[in-house]
Tab-separated table of C-alpha atoms (C1' of nucleotides) in Angstrom:
chain	number	residue	atom	x	y	z
A	1	MET	CA	0.169	-0.057	-0.124
A	2	SER	CA	1.000	3.784	-0.348
A	3	ARG	CA	3.516	3.190	-2.838
A	4	ARG	CA	4.714	6.793	-2.629
A	5	SER	CA	6.594	5.219	-5.518
A	6	GLY	CA	8.929	5.493	-8.424
A	7	ILE	CA	12.203	7.476	-8.250
A	8	LEU	CA	12.010	8.390	-4.851
A	9	GLU	CA	11.461	5.100	-3.445
A	10	PHE	CA	14.299	3.630	-5.841
A	11	ALA	CA	16.930	6.558	-5.139
A	12	VAL	CA	16.442	5.874	-1.418
A	13	LEU	CA	16.985	2.252	-1.601
A	14	GLY	CA	19.965	2.975	-3.722
A	15	LEU	CA	21.686	5.211	-1.414
A	16	LEU	CA	20.686	3.271	1.476
A	17	ARG	CA	22.254	0.231	0.025
A	18	GLU	CA	25.807	1.932	0.236
A	19	ALA	CA	25.374	2.979	3.885
A	20	PRO	CA	22.694	3.582	6.743
A	21	MET	CA	21.702	7.266	6.962
A	22	HIS	CA	18.891	9.332	8.516
A	23	GLY	CA	16.372	11.458	6.767
A	24	TYR	CA	18.163	14.851	6.960
A	25	GLU	CA	21.468	13.512	5.426
A	26	LEU	CA	19.296	11.302	2.887
A	27	ARG	CA	18.223	14.351	1.640
A	28	LYS	CA	20.958	16.212	1.083
A	29	ARG	CA	22.799	13.628	-0.817
A	30	LEU	CA	19.553	13.123	-2.876
A	31	ASN	CA	19.641	16.980	-3.875
A	32	THR	CA	23.173	17.772	-4.132
A	33	SER	CA	25.643	14.623	-4.516
A	34	LEU	CA	24.074	12.744	-6.912
A	35	GLY	CA	23.020	15.684	-8.977
A	36	VAL	CA	20.532	13.978	-10.504
A	37	PHE	CA	17.085	14.208	-9.048
A	38	ARG	CA	15.135	17.142	-8.326
A	39	ALA	CA	15.182	18.606	-4.634
A	40	PHE	CA	12.778	16.435	-2.830
A	41	SER	CA	11.032	18.127	0.008
A	42	TYR	CA	10.894	16.213	3.735
A	43	GLY	CA	6.970	16.562	3.089
A	44	SER	CA	7.801	13.659	0.589
A	45	LEU	CA	10.823	12.195	1.964
A	46	TYR	CA	9.844	11.325	5.623
A	47	PRO	CA	6.273	9.849	4.683
A	48	CYS	CA	8.362	7.483	1.650
A	49	LEU	CA	10.777	6.374	4.559
A	50	LYS	CA	7.752	5.296	6.880
A	51	SER	CA	6.096	3.501	3.992
A	52	LEU	CA	9.306	1.486	3.148
A	53	VAL	CA	9.627	0.462	6.800
A	54	ALA	CA	6.209	-0.426	6.551
A	55	ASN	CA	7.167	-3.014	3.761
A	56	GLY	CA	10.108	-4.450	5.369
A	57	TRP	CA	12.677	-2.830	3.099
A	58	LEU	CA	14.017	-0.701	5.818
A	59	ILE	CA	14.440	-0.767	9.662
A	60	GLU	CA	14.874	2.170	11.742
A	61	GLU	CA	17.759	2.217	14.264
A	62	PRO	CA	18.391	4.654	16.954
A	63	GLY	CA	21.395	6.895	16.067
A	64	SER	CA	24.917	5.634	17.277
A	65	SER	CA	26.922	8.601	18.230
A	66	PRO	CA	27.058	9.851	21.896
A	67	GLU	CA	24.495	12.628	21.766
A	68	ASP	CA	22.159	10.072	20.231
A	69	ALA	CA	22.445	7.763	22.911
A	70	ARG	CA	22.033	10.527	25.630
A	71	ALA	CA	19.063	11.804	23.726
A	72	ALA	CA	17.245	8.386	23.492
A	73	SER	CA	17.944	7.529	27.058
A	74	LEU	CA	15.355	10.185	28.369
A	75	ALA	CA	12.395	8.773	27.889
A	76	GLY	CA	9.885	10.397	25.211
A	77	ARG	CA	12.939	12.160	23.607
A	78	ARG	CA	12.941	12.075	19.856
A	79	ALA	CA	16.348	11.236	18.707
A	80	LYS	CA	18.020	10.656	15.451
A	81	ILE	CA	16.739	7.853	13.181
A	82	VAL	CA	19.011	6.090	11.217
A	83	TYR	CA	17.519	3.941	8.285
A	84	ARG	CA	19.016	0.735	7.258
A	85	LEU	CA	18.383	-1.420	4.248
A	86	THR	CA	16.945	-4.970	5.403
A	87	ALA	CA	17.715	-8.319	3.438
A	88	GLU	CA	14.537	-7.881	1.898
A	89	GLY	CA	15.072	-4.166	1.113
A	90	LYS	CA	18.665	-5.265	-0.765
A	91	GLU	CA	16.600	-7.857	-2.597
A	92	HIS	CA	13.709	-5.585	-3.721
A	93	PHE	CA	16.130	-3.065	-4.716
A	94	GLU	CA	18.196	-5.642	-6.790
A	95	GLU	CA	14.862	-6.550	-8.729
A	96	LEU	CA	14.014	-2.851	-9.430
A	97	LEU	CA	17.675	-2.605	-10.724
A	98	ALA	CA	16.766	-5.841	-12.945
A	99	HIS	CA	13.778	-4.575	-14.480
A	100	THR	CA	14.668	-2.881	-18.033
A	101	GLY	CA	11.314	-2.146	-19.201
A	102	PRO	CA	10.042	0.991	-21.209
A	103	ASP	CA	9.849	3.335	-18.214
A	104	ALA	CA	13.577	2.788	-17.606
A	105	TRP	CA	14.354	4.899	-20.691
A	106	GLU	CA	12.245	7.608	-19.625
A	107	ASP	CA	14.111	11.136	-18.682
A	108	GLU	CA	14.068	10.893	-14.731
A	109	HIS	CA	14.049	7.041	-14.512
A	110	PHE	CA	16.891	6.849	-16.638
A	111	ALA	CA	19.006	9.052	-14.866
A	112	ALA	CA	18.388	7.417	-11.682
A	113	ARG	CA	18.991	3.960	-13.123
A	114	PHE	CA	22.355	5.544	-14.269
A	115	ALA	CA	23.217	6.875	-11.150
A	116	PHE	CA	23.343	3.380	-9.930
A	117	PHE	CA	24.803	1.649	-12.996
A	118	GLY	CA	27.898	1.024	-10.429
A	119	GLN	CA	25.895	-1.341	-8.911
A	120	THR	CA	24.540	-2.997	-11.803
A	121	SER	CA	25.325	-5.742	-14.269
A	122	ARG	CA	26.988	-5.271	-17.301
A	123	ASP	CA	23.965	-6.675	-19.851
A	124	VAL	CA	21.461	-4.597	-17.820
A	125	ARG	CA	23.618	-1.590	-18.417
A	126	MET	CA	23.724	-2.345	-22.003
A	127	ARG	CA	19.865	-2.874	-22.344
A	128	VAL	CA	19.183	0.288	-20.408
A	129	LEU	CA	21.424	2.325	-22.509
A	130	GLU	CA	20.456	0.981	-25.651
A	131	GLY	CA	16.782	1.432	-24.439
A	132	ARG	CA	17.213	5.134	-23.725
A	133	ARG	CA	19.131	5.404	-27.046
A	134	SER	CA	16.049	4.145	-29.257
A	135	ARG	CA	13.763	6.235	-26.711
A	136	LEU	CA	15.400	9.324	-28.029
A	137	GLU	CA	15.659	8.357	-31.815
A	138	GLU	CA	11.743	7.876	-31.852
A	139	ARG	CA	11.692	11.356	-30.439
A	140	LEU	CA	13.798	12.967	-32.849
A	141	GLU	CA	11.960	11.228	-35.510
A	142	LYS	CA	8.728	13.136	-34.199
A	143	MET	CA	10.168	16.448	-33.893
A	144	ARG	CA	11.525	16.138	-37.096
A	145	ALA	CA	8.364	15.263	-38.921
A	146	SER	CA	6.482	17.961	-36.946
A	147	LEU	CA	8.917	20.547	-37.844
A	148	ALA	CA	8.867	19.603	-41.795
A	149	ARG	CA	4.944	19.960	-41.427
A	150	THR	CA	4.856	23.223	-39.593
A	151	ARG	CA	8.237	25.064	-40.359
A	152	GLU	CA	6.512	27.954	-42.401
A	153	ARG	CA	3.958	28.752	-39.856
A	154	LEU	CA	6.468	29.224	-36.732
A	155	ASP	CA	8.305	32.296	-35.938
A	156	ASP	CA	11.833	32.857	-35.531
A	157	TYR	CA	11.813	32.159	-31.294
A	158	THR	CA	9.881	29.116	-31.877
A	159	LEU	CA	11.918	27.644	-34.485
A	160	GLU	CA	14.828	28.479	-32.481
A	161	LEU	CA	13.509	26.700	-29.575
A	162	GLN	CA	12.937	23.611	-31.326
A	163	ARG	CA	16.257	23.564	-33.284
A	164	HIS	CA	18.152	24.097	-29.695
A	165	GLY	CA	15.793	21.222	-28.467
A	166	MET	CA	16.632	18.727	-31.296
A	167	GLU	CA	20.372	19.620	-30.613
A	168	SER	CA	19.988	18.840	-27.057
A	169	VAL	CA	18.529	15.118	-28.015
A	170	GLU	CA	21.155	14.534	-30.720
A	171	ARG	CA	23.904	15.318	-28.215
A	172	GLU	CA	22.635	12.910	-25.658
A	173	VAL	CA	22.306	10.419	-28.399
A	174	ARG	CA	25.987	10.925	-29.354
A	175	TRP	CA	27.067	10.423	-25.644
A	176	LEU	CA	25.005	7.235	-25.535
A	177	ASN	CA	26.692	6.003	-28.192
A	178	GLU	CA	30.248	6.621	-26.656
A	179	LEU	CA	28.971	4.931	-23.236
A	180	ILE	CA	27.460	1.793	-25.242
A	181	GLU	CA	30.628	1.739	-27.345
A	182	SER	CA	32.954	1.614	-24.190
A	183	GLU	CA	30.845	-1.066	-22.620
A	184	ARG	CA	31.180	-3.027	-25.478
A	185	ALA	CA	34.923	-2.579	-25.340
A	186	GLY	CA	34.895	-3.946	-21.862
A	187	ARG	CA	36.112	-1.185	-19.749
A	188	ASP	CA	33.955	-2.752	-16.890
A	189	LYS	CA	35.364	-1.280	-13.765
A	190	ARG	CA	32.726	-3.062	-11.527
A	191	PRO	CA	32.730	-7.213	-11.825
A	192	GLY	CA	28.797	-7.765	-11.533
A	193	PRO	CA	25.405	-7.068	-9.782
A	194	ASP	CA	26.756	-7.938	-6.639
A	195	GLN	CA	29.697	-6.469	-4.835
B	1	MET	CA	-10.765	29.853	-7.993
B	2	SER	CA	-9.343	26.573	-8.965
B	3	ARG	CA	-6.591	28.168	-10.844
B	4	ARG	CA	-5.452	24.834	-12.784
B	5	SER	CA	-2.430	27.054	-12.941
B	6	GLY	CA	0.765	28.105	-14.459
B	7	ILE	CA	2.106	26.552	-17.624
B	8	LEU	CA	-1.208	24.832	-19.077
B	9	GLU	CA	-2.620	28.164	-18.794
B	10	PHE	CA	-0.252	30.431	-19.885
B	11	ALA	CA	0.234	28.334	-22.932
B	12	VAL	CA	-3.533	27.876	-23.747
B	13	LEU	CA	-3.751	31.637	-23.341
B	14	GLY	CA	-1.092	32.099	-25.633
B	15	LEU	CA	-2.000	29.967	-28.323
B	16	LEU	CA	-5.442	31.225	-28.140
B	17	ARG	CA	-3.886	34.776	-28.876
B	18	GLU	CA	-2.732	33.501	-32.538
B	19	ALA	CA	-6.119	32.171	-33.166
B	20	PRO	CA	-9.404	30.608	-31.633
B	21	MET	CA	-9.280	26.682	-31.597
B	22	HIS	CA	-11.086	23.998	-29.770
B	23	GLY	CA	-9.880	21.627	-27.006
B	24	TYR	CA	-8.790	18.933	-29.281
B	25	GLU	CA	-6.851	20.993	-31.555
B	26	LEU	CA	-5.524	22.986	-28.806
B	27	ARG	CA	-3.811	20.002	-27.524
B	28	LYS	CA	-2.133	18.661	-30.725
B	29	ARG	CA	-0.649	21.760	-31.011
B	30	LEU	CA	0.587	21.880	-27.408
B	31	ASN	CA	2.198	18.573	-27.596
B	32	THR	CA	3.751	18.740	-31.027
B	33	SER	CA	3.804	22.304	-32.781
B	34	LEU	CA	5.545	24.179	-30.017
B	35	GLY	CA	7.393	20.824	-29.060
B	36	VAL	CA	8.229	22.616	-25.854
B	37	PHE	CA	5.403	21.484	-23.507
B	38	ARG	CA	5.209	17.942	-21.939
B	39	ALA	CA	2.239	16.120	-23.268
B	40	PHE	CA	-0.707	17.310	-21.412
B	41	SER	CA	-3.902	15.083	-21.299
B	42	TYR	CA	-7.440	16.115	-21.612
B	43	GLY	CA	-7.816	15.301	-18.399
B	44	SER	CA	-6.088	18.393	-17.513
B	45	LEU	CA	-6.648	20.522	-20.465
B	46	TYR	CA	-10.516	20.565	-20.575
B	47	PRO	CA	-11.082	21.516	-16.759
B	48	CYS	CA	-8.455	24.463	-17.291
B	49	LEU	CA	-10.322	25.622	-20.093
B	50	LYS	CA	-13.491	25.355	-18.116
B	51	SER	CA	-11.832	27.670	-15.315
B	52	LEU	CA	-10.102	30.331	-18.053
B	53	VAL	CA	-13.926	30.577	-19.072
B	54	ALA	CA	-15.022	31.026	-15.490
B	55	ASN	CA	-12.620	33.707	-15.090
B	56	GLY	CA	-13.750	35.348	-18.138
B	57	TRP	CA	-10.378	35.032	-19.932
B	58	LEU	CA	-12.097	33.085	-22.643
B	59	ILE	CA	-15.642	32.379	-24.318
B	60	GLU	CA	-16.824	29.323	-25.898
B	61	GLU	CA	-18.409	29.441	-29.339
B	62	PRO	CA	-20.108	27.150	-31.472
B	63	GLY	CA	-17.870	25.613	-34.208
B	64	SER	CA	-18.171	27.398	-37.394
B	65	SER	CA	-18.219	24.986	-40.174
B	66	PRO	CA	-21.354	23.713	-41.838
B	67	GLU	CA	-21.344	20.083	-39.611
B	68	ASP	CA	-21.089	22.018	-36.366
B	69	ALA	CA	-23.951	24.134	-37.697
B	70	ARG	CA	-25.823	20.862	-38.252
B	71	ALA	CA	-24.984	19.290	-35.074
B	72	ALA	CA	-25.847	22.559	-32.941
B	73	SER	CA	-29.167	23.077	-34.642
B	74	LEU	CA	-30.130	19.402	-33.414
B	75	ALA	CA	-31.614	20.124	-29.964
B	76	GLY	CA	-29.397	18.696	-26.992
B	77	ARG	CA	-26.575	17.689	-29.554
B	78	ARG	CA	-23.058	18.478	-28.257
B	79	ALA	CA	-20.974	20.298	-31.018
B	80	LYS	CA	-17.193	21.289	-31.329
B	81	ILE	CA	-16.646	24.248	-28.935
B	82	VAL	CA	-14.118	26.513	-30.181
B	83	TYR	CA	-12.379	29.020	-27.436
B	84	ARG	CA	-11.590	32.511	-28.131
B	85	LEU	CA	-9.867	34.617	-25.948
B	86	THR	CA	-11.698	37.911	-24.337
B	87	ALA	CA	-10.262	41.316	-24.443
B	88	GLU	CA	-9.813	40.463	-20.322
B	89	GLY	CA	-8.165	37.258	-21.322
B	90	LYS	CA	-5.799	38.913	-23.882
B	91	GLU	CA	-4.692	41.593	-21.199
B	92	HIS	CA	-4.416	38.917	-18.786
B	93	PHE	CA	-1.925	37.081	-20.948
B	94	GLU	CA	-0.118	40.291	-21.523
B	95	GLU	CA	0.423	41.148	-17.896
B	96	LEU	CA	1.848	37.291	-17.588
B	97	LEU	CA	4.035	38.024	-20.380
B	98	ALA	CA	5.342	41.328	-18.363
B	99	HIS	CA	6.467	39.276	-15.285
B	100	THR	CA	9.758	38.640	-15.138
B	101	GLY	CA	10.255	37.417	-11.594
B	102	PRO	CA	12.384	34.677	-10.815
B	103	ASP	CA	9.708	31.877	-11.634
B	104	ALA	CA	10.135	33.035	-15.141
B	105	TRP	CA	13.968	31.369	-15.185
B	106	GLU	CA	12.658	27.672	-14.187
B	107	ASP	CA	13.120	25.310	-16.551
B	108	GLU	CA	9.542	24.800	-17.825
B	109	HIS	CA	8.464	28.440	-17.364
B	110	PHE	CA	11.292	29.689	-19.174
B	111	ALA	CA	10.713	27.317	-22.361
B	112	ALA	CA	7.093	28.418	-22.226
B	113	ARG	CA	8.094	32.017	-22.203
B	114	PHE	CA	10.344	31.498	-24.885
B	115	ALA	CA	7.916	29.942	-26.988
B	116	PHE	CA	5.904	33.383	-26.812
B	117	PHE	CA	9.045	35.624	-27.558
B	118	GLY	CA	7.629	36.638	-30.694
B	119	GLN	CA	4.996	38.314	-28.697
B	120	THR	CA	6.991	39.847	-26.120
B	121	SER	CA	8.818	43.228	-26.490
B	122	ARG	CA	12.468	43.244	-26.313
B	123	ASP	CA	13.413	44.649	-23.028
B	124	VAL	CA	11.109	41.781	-21.582
B	125	ARG	CA	12.684	39.235	-23.668
B	126	MET	CA	15.898	40.743	-22.094
B	127	ARG	CA	15.315	40.511	-18.841
B	128	VAL	CA	14.008	36.728	-19.108
B	129	LEU	CA	17.422	35.725	-20.954
B	130	GLU	CA	19.614	37.077	-18.523
B	131	GLY	CA	17.555	36.042	-15.609
B	132	ARG	CA	17.694	32.479	-17.084
B	133	ARG	CA	21.719	32.746	-17.737
B	134	SER	CA	21.996	33.971	-13.991
B	135	ARG	CA	19.785	31.062	-12.859
B	136	LEU	CA	21.944	28.688	-14.860
B	137	GLU	CA	25.140	30.058	-13.596
B	138	GLU	CA	24.136	29.737	-10.123
B	139	ARG	CA	23.382	25.875	-10.683
B	140	LEU	CA	26.753	25.150	-12.282
B	141	GLU	CA	28.500	26.891	-8.935
B	142	LYS	CA	26.607	24.672	-6.948
B	143	MET	CA	27.472	21.562	-8.908
B	144	ARG	CA	31.262	22.446	-9.232
B	145	ALA	CA	31.418	23.157	-5.445
B	146	SER	CA	29.380	19.751	-4.599
B	147	LEU	CA	31.623	17.852	-7.062
B	148	ALA	CA	34.980	19.428	-5.660
B	149	ARG	CA	33.324	18.117	-2.125
B	150	THR	CA	32.622	14.593	-3.100
B	151	ARG	CA	34.693	13.603	-6.177
B	152	GLU	CA	36.553	10.918	-4.497
B	153	ARG	CA	33.567	9.061	-3.002
B	154	LEU	CA	31.957	8.473	-6.535
B	155	ASP	CA	32.028	5.961	-8.978
B	156	ASP	CA	32.996	6.431	-12.473
B	157	TYR	CA	29.305	6.362	-13.339
B	158	THR	CA	28.052	9.010	-10.969
B	159	LEU	CA	31.227	11.129	-11.799
B	160	GLU	CA	30.214	10.751	-15.716
B	161	LEU	CA	26.569	11.303	-15.086
B	162	GLN	CA	27.341	14.742	-13.314
B	163	ARG	CA	30.359	15.771	-15.844
B	164	HIS	CA	27.354	15.081	-18.638
B	165	GLY	CA	24.960	17.264	-16.854
B	166	MET	CA	27.306	20.195	-16.012
B	167	GLU	CA	28.340	20.368	-19.803
B	168	SER	CA	24.523	20.506	-20.920
B	169	VAL	CA	24.091	23.264	-18.487
B	170	GLU	CA	27.239	25.138	-19.719
B	171	ARG	CA	25.972	24.590	-23.414
B	172	GLU	CA	22.594	26.108	-22.661
B	173	VAL	CA	24.592	29.183	-20.925
B	174	ARG	CA	26.256	29.563	-24.458
B	175	TRP	CA	23.415	29.404	-26.118
B	176	LEU	CA	21.558	32.140	-23.950
B	177	ASN	CA	24.937	34.443	-24.603
B	178	GLU	CA	24.327	33.923	-28.118
B	179	LEU	CA	20.526	34.773	-28.099
B	180	ILE	CA	21.338	37.771	-26.149
B	181	GLU	CA	24.155	39.060	-28.044
B	182	SER	CA	21.895	38.870	-30.896
B	183	GLU	CA	19.068	40.757	-29.003
B	184	ARG	CA	21.639	43.180	-28.413
B	185	ALA	CA	22.718	43.585	-31.951
B	186	GLY	CA	18.995	44.619	-32.233
B	187	ARG	CA	17.928	42.068	-34.903
B	188	ASP	CA	14.505	42.145	-34.034
B	189	LYS	CA	12.155	40.994	-36.401
B	190	ARG	CA	8.879	41.767	-34.476
B	191	PRO	CA	8.381	45.503	-33.331
B	192	GLY	CA	6.714	45.407	-29.882
B	193	PRO	CA	4.669	43.326	-27.662
B	194	ASP	CA	1.469	44.049	-29.729
B	195	GLN	CA	0.901	42.991	-33.492
C	1	DT	C1'	-21.091	-1.870	-40.359
C	2	DT	C1'	-17.379	-1.456	-38.227
C	3	DC	C1'	-12.965	0.570	-37.447
C	4	DG	C1'	-10.291	4.496	-36.718
C	5	DT	C1'	-9.913	9.308	-35.369
C	6	DC	C1'	-12.129	13.346	-33.749
C	7	DA	C1'	-14.232	15.261	-29.855
C	8	DT	C1'	-15.789	16.239	-24.901
C	9	DG	C1'	-15.952	15.514	-20.470
C	10	DT	C1'	-15.431	13.138	-15.427
C	11	DA	C1'	-13.735	10.475	-10.954
C	12	DA	C1'	-10.028	8.391	-8.972
C	13	DT	C1'	-5.779	8.391	-8.149
C	14	DG	C1'	-0.726	9.928	-7.814
C	15	DG	C1'	3.069	12.030	-6.507
C	16	DG	C1'	4.651	15.575	-5.183
C	17	DT	C1'	4.783	20.819	-2.593
C	18	DT	C1'	4.140	24.552	1.196
C	19	DA	C1'	3.328	25.722	5.215
C	20	DC	C1'	3.256	24.643	9.597
C	21	DA	C1'	4.703	22.786	14.094
C	22	DT	C1'	8.191	20.886	17.269
C	23	DG	C1'	12.518	20.352	19.402
C	24	DA	C1'	17.504	19.388	19.973
C	25	DT	C1'	22.488	20.833	19.290
C	26	DT	C1'	26.072	24.074	18.046
C	27	DA	C1'	28.486	28.302	17.749
C	28	DC	C1'	28.700	32.960	18.577
D	1	DG	C1'	20.853	33.822	25.407
D	2	DT	C1'	20.067	33.612	21.060
D	3	DA	C1'	20.641	32.541	16.116
D	4	DA	C1'	21.485	29.146	12.743
D	5	DT	C1'	21.152	24.873	11.327
D	6	DC	C1'	20.332	20.097	12.593
D	7	DA	C1'	16.433	17.054	12.690
D	8	DT	C1'	11.352	14.957	12.141
D	9	DG	C1'	6.937	15.072	11.175
D	10	DT	C1'	2.093	16.275	9.421
D	11	DA	C1'	-2.085	18.464	6.719
D	12	DA	C1'	-3.687	20.955	2.920
D	13	DC	C1'	-3.258	21.639	-0.996
D	14	DC	C1'	-1.699	21.400	-6.277
D	15	DC	C1'	-1.093	20.118	-10.635
D	16	DA	C1'	-1.250	16.387	-13.285
D	17	DT	C1'	-2.305	11.715	-15.233
D	18	DT	C1'	-5.096	7.176	-15.778
D	19	DA	C1'	-9.230	5.157	-16.840
D	20	DC	C1'	-13.238	5.574	-18.060
D	21	DA	C1'	-17.548	7.245	-20.545
D	22	DT	C1'	-20.038	9.210	-24.371
D	23	DG	C1'	-20.989	10.116	-28.848
D	24	DA	C1'	-20.096	12.042	-33.860
D	25	DC	C1'	-18.380	11.551	-38.393
D	26	DG	C1'	-15.587	9.471	-42.385
D	27	DA	C1'	-13.547	6.033	-44.897
D	28	DA	C1'	-13.064	0.839	-46.004
DNA sequence: TTCGTCATGTAATGGGTTACATGATTAC
DNA sequence: GTAATCATGTAACCCATTACATGACGAA
């Protein structure tokens, strides 16, 4: 239930796989370190953490630093809550990582997937990369078609906007080509899906 | 009330300023012709149109084609509804166009603003363009700072993702520089905010 | 006559934000 | 002692999508 789902859930799981953390720290890493995700608010993060706990993917632990211990010892006080990935949570994340369906090549999903490529097996990486590329190529086709149909009716600014948009997409395709090429060449720093 | 607001409202007003249209056609232009906006669904478009009518920015007109007339003549039949911008609506859109506050340089807002630059006065265009540029430069600063702080702890893929992200932003800054330059140079095809 | 596409709408749901409320800890 | 920032949470709202429901019209 209450699947506060998708990217946030995925990203939280992925970050906690590297190390246990509390909510506040998690949010900072979400917003800055990875640089990928949009700035999630506490209003979405904390409820998401609660639902992950309810699902059994995460457990809450009291903070381990001395102040936390002191704070916790005082009855009724609220201490820092450190979240740790459970075995089930790890397994679940592994499953999410293995999905290579069409959603995985959408903009935000793709960025999230890429951010955890270090924990992904090479064949999955290839499928995601190639899926993303074909997704972009479709998009490019549509843009070209619609541009051909309407070029005359558009003013200079609209035209410039479309041109710039297409150029950006084309650039990403070239970037993907390089990545795919280097995956093929086998420059594969990390062995497999695990460790 | 019920301000189904922001980009969709703005875009609808902008498109209707060029010519009256019915909902279905409006959606197609939103999704393809302008190429800028994400694909809005009818579930958001139609309620938005209703609320714009309720605000007095739009009026509903019966379709003008022969079939529409026939359809309308049969009591109780639902005919195509053509939406036309009212004088108040035009004025309202004009006001929206004149706002150059910080929201106007956010990603989606900026794209929407740019799409209607043809109907915008040069000084407003300059403010929006320059605002957007400084917004991106701030973002770049943050990315550089966070990268400098965390470089060692990041794996190759995360690093590559950040590098590519920054490069994209840098490219957009260069693009803006060119646009600003050409605005300064006065290559100004369209006279002013009106006609 | 049936299929595609044009055309308009609504109810339920989703996935997030804002604003608010609370309180501990650190640095000055 | 007071200000900033760390830290956790909730309720109200927002803006959109999905799935559904309806029906006209043109072409095969």
